[in-house]
Amino acid sequence: MTRARFAVWLVAAAVAFFRPNRARRRGMDSYTIARRQLDQIEGSTGPLTPFADVCIIGSGISGLSAAYNLADEPGLGVVVFEARDFCSGATGRNGGHLTPYLFQDFRKKALQFGSAQAKAGFDLEQYNARALVKIIQDEGIADAIDLVHGGHTCILMSDEDWDDLQNDFEAARAAGTDLSSVAWFTKKEMYEKYGTHYAGFTFDVYNLWPLKLVTQFYHIAKRRLQSSSGSLSLHTNTPVNEVLPSGEDWELVTPRGSTTCKYVLHTTNGYAGHLLPSMSGEAGIVPGRGQVVTTHLRNTGMSSWSNLKGDEYWFPRPGGAESPLIILGGGGHTSGVVDDSVTEQHYHNFLLKFLPEVFDTPQYEPEMEWTGIMGFTSIGDPFVGPLEPLEGRSFKGQYISAGFSGHGMPRTFASAQSAAQMILANLHGETWAQPEWIPDRFLTWNRV
């Protein structure tokens, strides 16, 4: 697993709110969850919404991106179910690296899927980033979601890595990918600029606070639907235990009762196998637990960072301190587990030593440490679309957008948008038109 796939899933934000190592001792959730942005978590008590047009399972960035896009349909009734607190899964533990791949592994993808389809995967990530930034700017929420335009820096820890990435770069450029923002730096230049002995390259990207973004999506979608006589309801601490047929509709069964709806969208990523047989096992989505620490490092600017050929990534929280707080994740992941309440000592030891070795700086004790659950597929790409091709005709009306393999922030919005548009097309008796930027391999009917 590459660093960037790991990177986008795990971290949160500043942690001065907590005592040093408190989270590690207790296996606590991340700072972003503790400081959730909803004024009040609604829907955890009282009666469930009895009927809806669309039920979304999962309140992370995929679920609320879908809700945001569904809100363009006047009069639609939408319900979001969350087994725990609002946005308490991977999105709520995510550092918000809106860092699309530009050319990384291009040759490998081209061998697997052909050059045009390889390029489509990169095009989707570029579209995803542009679309999100435009929405953030148009909605006037840049400050509310801590949008940072700081770029990204990748270190290359061997000459082989340099050669490999240069070859991917040339292959992607030959295929027509826009790589104008990429700048390469030798070991000497990187040392003079950042104080690391490794070569690297930089490119133009953003970072944001995912929980705040998802919260804004919720509020905006709710306002839009209410203004058109529609509705958006959120039911937290309400796990969906079964999805049962109910005539031509679906009944979502929870410990608090049931909701009936025409369409169901599964956005639970690493937990999708709980309700979907096709997503359980290696042919579907395999959960994996990654680990993050917060530490300190001398100020290297507001760029996010990664060791592209490893699992490591880091990002300085805004503030401009001489030794800013750093969110650092990596060292691998533990496959097949769904418990995000514990940390593992060997990842802790690795992460503690990593930055001092890269920058030749003192080793700091972490202020906080936590884990998050990702969802991995056999090809590293998500499942997007109707579940009938995977589960059979009896699943008509159920859809999925999940399996982002640790590389979610650059792909979740576009994927969820596509799933939402499929639902709306079906609602109107129309045929969904596939955008040029979504690869064939993402779509469920091509994954049989």
Coordinates of C-alpha atoms in Angstrom, one line a residue:
M1 CA 0.0 0.0 0.0
T2 CA 1.4 3.4 -1.0
R3 CA 1.6 6.3 1.5
A4 CA -1.0 8.4 -0.2
R5 CA -3.6 5.6 -0.1
F6 CA -2.9 5.4 3.6
A7 CA -2.6 9.1 4.1
V8 CA -6.0 10.3 3.2
W9 CA -7.9 8.2 5.7
L10 CA -6.7 8.7 9.2
V11 CA -6.0 11.9 10.9
A12 CA -7.7 14.8 12.5
A13 CA -6.4 18.1 13.8
A14 CA -4.7 20.0 16.6
V15 CA -4.8 18.2 19.9
A16 CA -3.8 20.7 22.6
F17 CA -7.3 20.0 24.0
F18 CA -6.0 16.7 25.3
R19 CA -3.4 15.9 27.9
P20 CA -0.2 14.3 26.4
N21 CA -0.7 10.6 25.6
R22 CA -4.2 10.6 27.0
A23 CA -5.7 9.3 23.8
R24 CA -3.1 6.6 23.5
R25 CA -3.7 5.2 26.9
R26 CA -7.4 5.2 26.5
G27 CA -7.7 4.4 22.8
M28 CA -9.8 7.5 22.4
D29 CA -11.3 8.9 19.2
S30 CA -9.5 11.8 17.5
Y31 CA -9.7 15.4 18.4
T32 CA -12.0 16.2 15.4
I33 CA -14.6 13.8 16.9
A34 CA -14.3 15.3 20.3
R35 CA -14.8 18.8 18.8
R36 CA -17.6 17.9 16.4
Q37 CA -19.1 20.9 14.6
L38 CA -22.8 20.1 14.7
D39 CA -24.5 22.4 17.2
Q40 CA -26.4 19.4 18.5
I41 CA -26.3 15.8 17.3
E42 CA -29.8 15.2 16.3
G43 CA -31.8 12.1 15.7
S44 CA -30.3 9.9 18.4
T45 CA -33.5 9.6 20.3
G46 CA -37.2 9.7 19.5
P47 CA -39.0 8.0 16.6
L48 CA -37.3 7.2 13.3
T49 CA -38.4 8.7 10.1
P50 CA -41.0 6.2 8.9
F51 CA -40.6 6.7 5.1
A52 CA -38.1 8.3 2.7
D53 CA -37.1 8.3 -0.9
V54 CA -33.4 7.6 -0.3
C55 CA -31.8 6.0 2.8
I56 CA -28.0 6.5 3.1
I57 CA -26.1 4.2 5.4
G58 CA -23.0 6.0 6.8
S59 CA -22.5 9.7 7.8
G60 CA -18.9 10.2 6.5
I61 CA -17.8 12.1 3.5
S62 CA -19.3 9.6 1.0
G63 CA -22.7 9.6 2.6
L64 CA -22.9 13.4 3.0
S65 CA -21.4 14.0 -0.4
A66 CA -24.3 12.0 -1.8
A67 CA -26.8 13.9 0.3
Y68 CA -25.4 17.2 -0.9
N69 CA -25.9 16.1 -4.5
L70 CA -29.3 14.6 -3.9
A71 CA -30.4 17.9 -2.5
D72 CA -30.7 19.3 -6.0
E73 CA -33.8 17.2 -6.4
P74 CA -36.9 19.2 -5.2
G75 CA -39.1 17.5 -2.7
L76 CA -36.8 14.5 -2.1
G77 CA -36.9 12.8 1.3
V78 CA -33.5 11.6 2.5
V79 CA -32.5 9.8 5.7
V80 CA -28.9 9.2 6.9
F81 CA -28.2 6.4 9.3
E82 CA -25.0 6.2 11.4
A83 CA -24.2 3.4 13.8
R84 CA -22.2 5.6 16.1
D85 CA -21.9 9.4 16.4
F86 CA -22.0 11.7 13.4
C87 CA -19.0 11.3 11.1
S88 CA -17.2 9.1 13.7
G89 CA -15.6 6.7 11.3
A90 CA -12.6 7.2 9.0
T91 CA -13.7 10.6 7.8
G92 CA -13.8 11.9 11.4
R93 CA -10.2 10.7 11.9
N94 CA -9.0 12.0 8.5
G95 CA -6.4 14.7 8.0
G96 CA -8.1 16.0 4.9
H97 CA -5.3 15.6 2.4
L98 CA -7.1 16.6 -0.8
T99 CA -4.1 15.3 -2.7
P100 CA -5.0 13.7 -6.0
Y101 CA -2.5 11.3 -7.7
L102 CA -1.1 13.0 -10.7
F103 CA 1.1 10.2 -12.2
Q104 CA 1.9 7.8 -9.4
D105 CA 1.7 4.2 -10.5
F106 CA 0.6 5.3 -14.0
R107 CA 2.5 2.6 -15.8
K108 CA 1.1 -0.1 -13.6
K109 CA -2.5 1.1 -14.1
A110 CA -1.9 1.4 -17.8
L111 CA -0.7 -2.2 -18.0
Q112 CA -3.8 -3.3 -16.0
F113 CA -6.5 -1.2 -17.7
G114 CA -4.9 0.5 -20.8
S115 CA -3.6 4.0 -21.0
A116 CA -7.0 5.8 -21.5
Q117 CA -8.5 4.1 -18.5
A118 CA -5.4 4.7 -16.4
K119 CA -5.7 8.4 -17.3
A120 CA -9.4 8.4 -16.4
G121 CA -8.5 7.4 -12.8
F122 CA -6.2 10.4 -12.5
D123 CA -8.8 12.6 -14.2
L124 CA -11.4 11.6 -11.6
E125 CA -9.1 12.7 -8.8
Q126 CA -8.5 16.0 -10.5
Y127 CA -12.2 16.5 -11.0
N128 CA -12.9 15.6 -7.4
A129 CA -10.4 18.2 -6.1
R130 CA -11.6 20.9 -8.4
A131 CA -15.2 20.3 -7.7
L132 CA -14.7 20.3 -3.9
V133 CA -12.7 23.5 -4.0
K134 CA -15.3 25.2 -6.2
I135 CA -18.1 24.2 -3.9
I136 CA -16.2 25.4 -0.9
Q137 CA -15.5 28.7 -2.5
D138 CA -19.0 29.1 -4.0
E139 CA -20.7 28.2 -0.7
G140 CA -18.4 30.6 1.2
I141 CA -17.2 28.0 3.7
A142 CA -13.4 28.0 3.1
D143 CA -12.7 29.4 6.6
A144 CA -15.3 27.2 8.2
I145 CA -13.6 24.1 7.0
D146 CA -10.0 25.2 7.4
L147 CA -9.1 25.1 3.7
V148 CA -5.3 25.4 3.3
H149 CA -3.7 25.9 -0.1
G150 CA -0.2 24.8 0.9
G151 CA 0.7 22.2 -1.8
H152 CA 2.2 18.8 -1.3
T153 CA 5.8 17.6 -1.0
C154 CA 6.8 14.0 -1.7
I155 CA 10.1 12.7 -0.6
L156 CA 11.9 9.9 -2.5
M157 CA 14.0 7.8 -0.2
S158 CA 16.1 6.1 -2.9
D159 CA 17.5 6.6 -6.3
E160 CA 15.3 3.8 -7.5
D161 CA 12.2 5.7 -6.3
W162 CA 13.4 8.8 -8.2
D163 CA 13.8 6.8 -11.4
D164 CA 10.5 5.0 -11.0
L165 CA 8.5 8.2 -10.4
Q166 CA 10.3 10.0 -13.3
N167 CA 9.2 7.2 -15.6
D168 CA 5.6 7.4 -14.4
F169 CA 5.7 11.1 -14.8
E170 CA 6.8 10.8 -18.5
A171 CA 4.2 8.1 -19.2
A172 CA 1.4 10.2 -17.7
R173 CA 2.5 13.3 -19.6
A174 CA 2.6 11.4 -22.8
A175 CA -1.0 10.3 -22.2
G176 CA -2.1 13.9 -21.9
T177 CA -2.2 14.4 -18.2
D178 CA -1.6 18.0 -17.0
L179 CA 1.5 18.0 -14.9
S180 CA 2.3 21.7 -15.0
S181 CA 2.2 22.1 -11.2
V182 CA 4.9 19.5 -10.6
A183 CA 8.4 20.7 -9.6
W184 CA 11.3 18.3 -9.0
F185 CA 14.1 18.9 -6.4
T186 CA 17.4 17.1 -6.0
K187 CA 18.8 16.0 -2.7
K188 CA 20.9 19.1 -2.4
E189 CA 17.9 21.4 -3.3
M190 CA 15.7 19.6 -0.8
Y191 CA 18.3 20.0 2.0
E192 CA 18.7 23.7 1.3
K193 CA 14.9 24.2 1.2
Y194 CA 13.6 21.8 3.9
G195 CA 16.6 20.3 5.7
T196 CA 16.0 16.7 4.5
H197 CA 18.6 14.7 2.6
Y198 CA 16.1 13.1 0.3
A199 CA 15.1 14.2 -3.2
G200 CA 11.5 14.9 -3.9
F201 CA 8.9 16.8 -5.9
T202 CA 6.1 19.2 -5.1
F203 CA 2.7 19.9 -6.7
D204 CA -0.3 22.2 -6.1
V205 CA -3.0 20.8 -3.8
Y206 CA -5.2 21.7 -0.8
N207 CA -5.9 20.4 2.7
L208 CA -9.0 20.8 4.8
W209 CA -10.8 19.6 7.9
P210 CA -13.0 16.7 6.8
L211 CA -15.4 16.7 9.7
K212 CA -16.1 20.4 9.2
L213 CA -16.7 19.8 5.5
V214 CA -19.1 17.0 6.1
T215 CA -20.9 19.1 8.7
Q216 CA -21.3 21.9 6.2
F217 CA -22.6 19.5 3.6
Y218 CA -25.2 18.3 6.1
H219 CA -26.4 21.8 6.9
I220 CA -26.5 22.9 3.2
A221 CA -28.3 19.8 2.0
K222 CA -30.8 20.1 4.8
R223 CA -31.6 23.7 4.0
R224 CA -31.9 23.1 0.3
L225 CA -34.3 20.1 0.7
Q226 CA -36.4 21.9 3.3
S227 CA -36.8 24.9 0.9
S228 CA -38.2 22.6 -1.8
S229 CA -40.6 20.7 0.6
G230 CA -38.2 17.9 0.9
S231 CA -36.3 16.7 4.0
L232 CA -33.0 15.5 5.3
S233 CA -33.0 13.5 8.6
L234 CA -30.0 12.2 10.5
H235 CA -30.3 9.2 12.8
T236 CA -27.1 8.7 14.8
N237 CA -26.3 5.8 17.1
T238 CA -28.7 3.8 14.9
P239 CA -27.0 0.9 13.3
V240 CA -28.8 -0.7 10.4
N241 CA -28.9 -4.4 11.1
E242 CA -30.8 -5.6 8.1
V243 CA -32.1 -4.3 4.8
L244 CA -35.2 -6.3 3.9
P245 CA -37.5 -6.2 0.8
S246 CA -40.8 -4.5 1.4
G247 CA -42.8 -4.8 -1.8
E248 CA -41.0 -2.6 -4.3
D249 CA -39.3 -0.7 -1.5
W250 CA -36.7 -1.5 1.2
E251 CA -37.1 -1.7 5.0
L252 CA -34.1 -0.7 7.0
V253 CA -34.2 -2.5 10.4
T254 CA -32.5 -0.9 13.4
P255 CA -32.7 -1.4 17.1
R256 CA -34.9 1.7 17.3
G257 CA -37.4 0.5 14.6
S258 CA -37.6 0.6 10.8
T259 CA -37.6 3.0 7.9
T260 CA -39.0 2.2 4.5
C261 CA -37.4 3.8 1.4
K262 CA -37.2 3.3 -2.4
Y263 CA -33.5 3.5 -2.7
V264 CA -30.6 2.5 -0.4
L265 CA -27.0 3.8 -0.7
H266 CA -24.3 2.0 1.2
T267 CA -21.4 4.3 2.1
T268 CA -19.8 2.4 5.0
N269 CA -16.5 1.6 3.3
G270 CA -14.6 -0.9 5.5
Y271 CA -17.8 -2.0 7.2
A272 CA -19.8 -2.7 4.0
G273 CA -19.5 -6.4 4.4
H274 CA -21.8 -6.2 7.5
L275 CA -24.8 -5.9 5.2
L276 CA -23.6 -7.0 1.8
P277 CA -22.4 -10.6 1.2
S278 CA -20.6 -9.5 -2.0
M279 CA -18.5 -7.0 0.0
S280 CA -17.4 -9.6 2.6
G281 CA -14.0 -11.2 1.8
E282 CA -11.1 -10.5 -0.6
A283 CA -13.3 -10.1 -3.6
G284 CA -15.2 -7.3 -1.9
I285 CA -13.9 -4.8 0.7
V286 CA -11.4 -5.8 3.4
P287 CA -11.2 -3.5 6.4
G288 CA -7.8 -2.4 7.6
R289 CA -6.7 -0.4 10.6
G290 CA -4.1 2.3 10.3
Q291 CA -2.5 4.4 13.1
V292 CA -1.6 8.1 13.6
V293 CA 0.3 10.1 16.1
T294 CA 0.6 13.8 16.8
T295 CA 4.1 15.2 17.4
H296 CA 6.2 18.3 16.7
L297 CA 8.7 19.3 14.0
R298 CA 10.5 22.5 13.1
N299 CA 8.5 24.7 10.8
T300 CA 8.7 23.6 7.1
G301 CA 5.8 25.7 5.9
M302 CA 2.2 24.6 5.2
S303 CA 2.9 21.9 2.7
S304 CA 1.5 18.4 3.4
W305 CA 4.1 15.7 3.0
S306 CA 4.5 12.0 2.1
N307 CA 7.0 9.3 1.6
L308 CA 5.4 8.2 -1.7
K309 CA 6.9 4.7 -1.8
G310 CA 6.2 4.0 1.8
D311 CA 3.1 4.5 4.0
E312 CA 4.1 7.7 5.8
Y313 CA 2.5 11.1 5.5
W314 CA 2.4 14.2 7.7
F315 CA 0.8 17.6 7.8
P316 CA 1.5 20.7 10.0
R317 CA -1.6 22.2 11.6
P318 CA -2.0 25.9 10.9
G319 CA -0.6 28.3 13.4
G320 CA 2.8 29.2 12.3
A321 CA 4.6 28.0 15.4
E322 CA 8.4 27.5 15.4
S323 CA 7.7 23.8 16.1
P324 CA 4.1 23.2 14.8
L325 CA 1.9 20.3 15.7
I326 CA 2.4 17.5 13.1
I327 CA -0.1 14.9 12.2
L328 CA 1.8 11.8 11.2
G329 CA 0.5 8.5 10.0
G330 CA 2.0 5.4 8.4
G331 CA 4.0 2.3 9.1
G332 CA 1.5 0.0 7.5
H333 CA -1.9 -1.2 8.5
T334 CA -3.5 -4.3 10.2
S335 CA -5.8 -6.1 7.8
G336 CA -9.1 -7.7 8.6
V337 CA -10.0 -5.8 11.8
V338 CA -12.7 -3.2 12.5
D339 CA -11.9 -2.1 16.1
D340 CA -10.7 1.5 16.0
S341 CA -10.5 1.9 19.7
V342 CA -7.0 0.5 20.2
T343 CA -3.4 1.3 19.1
E344 CA -0.5 -1.0 18.4
Q345 CA 2.9 -0.7 19.9
H346 CA 5.0 -1.5 16.8
Y347 CA 3.3 1.2 14.8
H348 CA 3.8 3.6 17.7
N349 CA 7.6 2.8 17.8
F350 CA 8.0 3.2 14.0
L351 CA 6.1 6.5 13.8
L352 CA 8.0 8.0 16.8
K353 CA 11.3 7.5 15.0
F354 CA 10.3 8.4 11.5
L355 CA 10.5 12.2 11.3
P356 CA 13.7 12.5 13.4
E357 CA 15.3 10.3 10.8
V358 CA 14.0 12.2 7.8
F359 CA 14.9 15.7 9.1
D360 CA 17.6 14.9 11.6
T361 CA 15.7 16.5 14.5
P362 CA 15.0 15.6 18.1
Q363 CA 12.4 13.0 18.9
Y364 CA 9.3 14.3 20.5
E365 CA 6.8 12.2 22.6
P366 CA 3.4 12.1 20.9
E367 CA 0.6 14.2 22.3
M368 CA -2.0 11.9 21.0
E369 CA -2.5 8.7 19.1
W370 CA -5.4 7.0 17.5
T371 CA -6.5 4.5 14.8
G372 CA -9.0 4.5 11.9
I373 CA -10.6 1.8 9.7
M374 CA -10.1 1.9 6.0
G375 CA -11.6 -0.3 3.3
F376 CA -9.4 -2.0 0.7
T377 CA -10.4 -3.7 -2.6
S378 CA -8.3 -6.1 -4.7
I379 CA -7.6 -3.5 -7.3
G380 CA -7.3 -0.5 -5.0
D381 CA -10.3 1.2 -6.5
P382 CA -13.8 1.7 -5.1
F383 CA -17.1 0.0 -6.0
V384 CA -19.6 2.6 -7.4
G385 CA -23.1 1.9 -8.7
P386 CA -26.1 -0.4 -8.3
L387 CA -25.6 -3.6 -6.3
E388 CA -27.7 -5.8 -8.7
P389 CA -24.6 -6.9 -10.7
L390 CA -22.9 -8.1 -7.5
E391 CA -25.7 -9.2 -5.3
G392 CA -28.4 -10.3 -7.8
R393 CA -31.7 -8.9 -9.1
S394 CA -33.2 -9.0 -5.6
F395 CA -31.1 -6.0 -4.7
K396 CA -32.7 -3.7 -7.2
G397 CA -32.7 -0.2 -5.8
Q398 CA -29.6 -0.6 -3.6
Y399 CA -26.4 1.2 -4.5
I400 CA -22.8 1.5 -3.2
S401 CA -20.0 4.0 -3.1
A402 CA -17.2 2.4 -1.0
G403 CA -13.8 0.7 -0.9
F404 CA -11.4 3.6 -1.3
S405 CA -8.4 1.7 -0.2
G406 CA -6.9 4.4 2.0
H407 CA -7.1 7.0 -0.9
G408 CA -10.5 8.5 -0.2
M409 CA -10.3 12.3 0.0
P410 CA -9.4 12.6 -3.7
R411 CA -12.1 10.2 -4.8
T412 CA -15.1 10.0 -2.4
F413 CA -17.0 13.2 -3.5
A414 CA -16.9 12.3 -7.3
S415 CA -17.8 8.7 -6.6
A416 CA -20.7 9.6 -4.3
Q417 CA -21.9 12.2 -6.8
S418 CA -22.0 9.5 -9.5
A419 CA -24.0 7.2 -7.2
A420 CA -26.4 9.9 -6.4
Q421 CA -26.9 10.8 -10.1
M422 CA -27.5 7.1 -10.8
I423 CA -30.3 7.1 -8.2
L424 CA -31.9 10.3 -9.6
A425 CA -31.7 9.0 -13.2
N426 CA -33.5 5.8 -12.1
L427 CA -36.0 7.9 -10.2
H428 CA -36.9 9.8 -13.4
G429 CA -36.8 6.7 -15.6
E430 CA -33.7 7.9 -17.4
T431 CA -30.4 6.4 -18.3
W432 CA -27.4 7.5 -16.4
A433 CA -24.7 9.1 -18.6
Q434 CA -21.2 8.1 -17.6
P435 CA -18.9 11.1 -17.2
E436 CA -15.6 10.9 -19.1
W437 CA -13.6 11.2 -15.9
I438 CA -15.0 8.1 -14.1
P439 CA -13.1 4.9 -15.0
D440 CA -14.9 1.9 -16.1
R441 CA -13.3 -0.2 -13.4
F442 CA -15.1 1.8 -10.7
L443 CA -18.5 0.8 -11.9
T444 CA -20.1 -2.3 -10.3
W445 CA -21.3 -3.8 -13.5
N446 CA -17.7 -4.1 -14.6
R447 CA -16.6 -5.8 -11.4
V448 CA -18.5 -9.1 -11.8

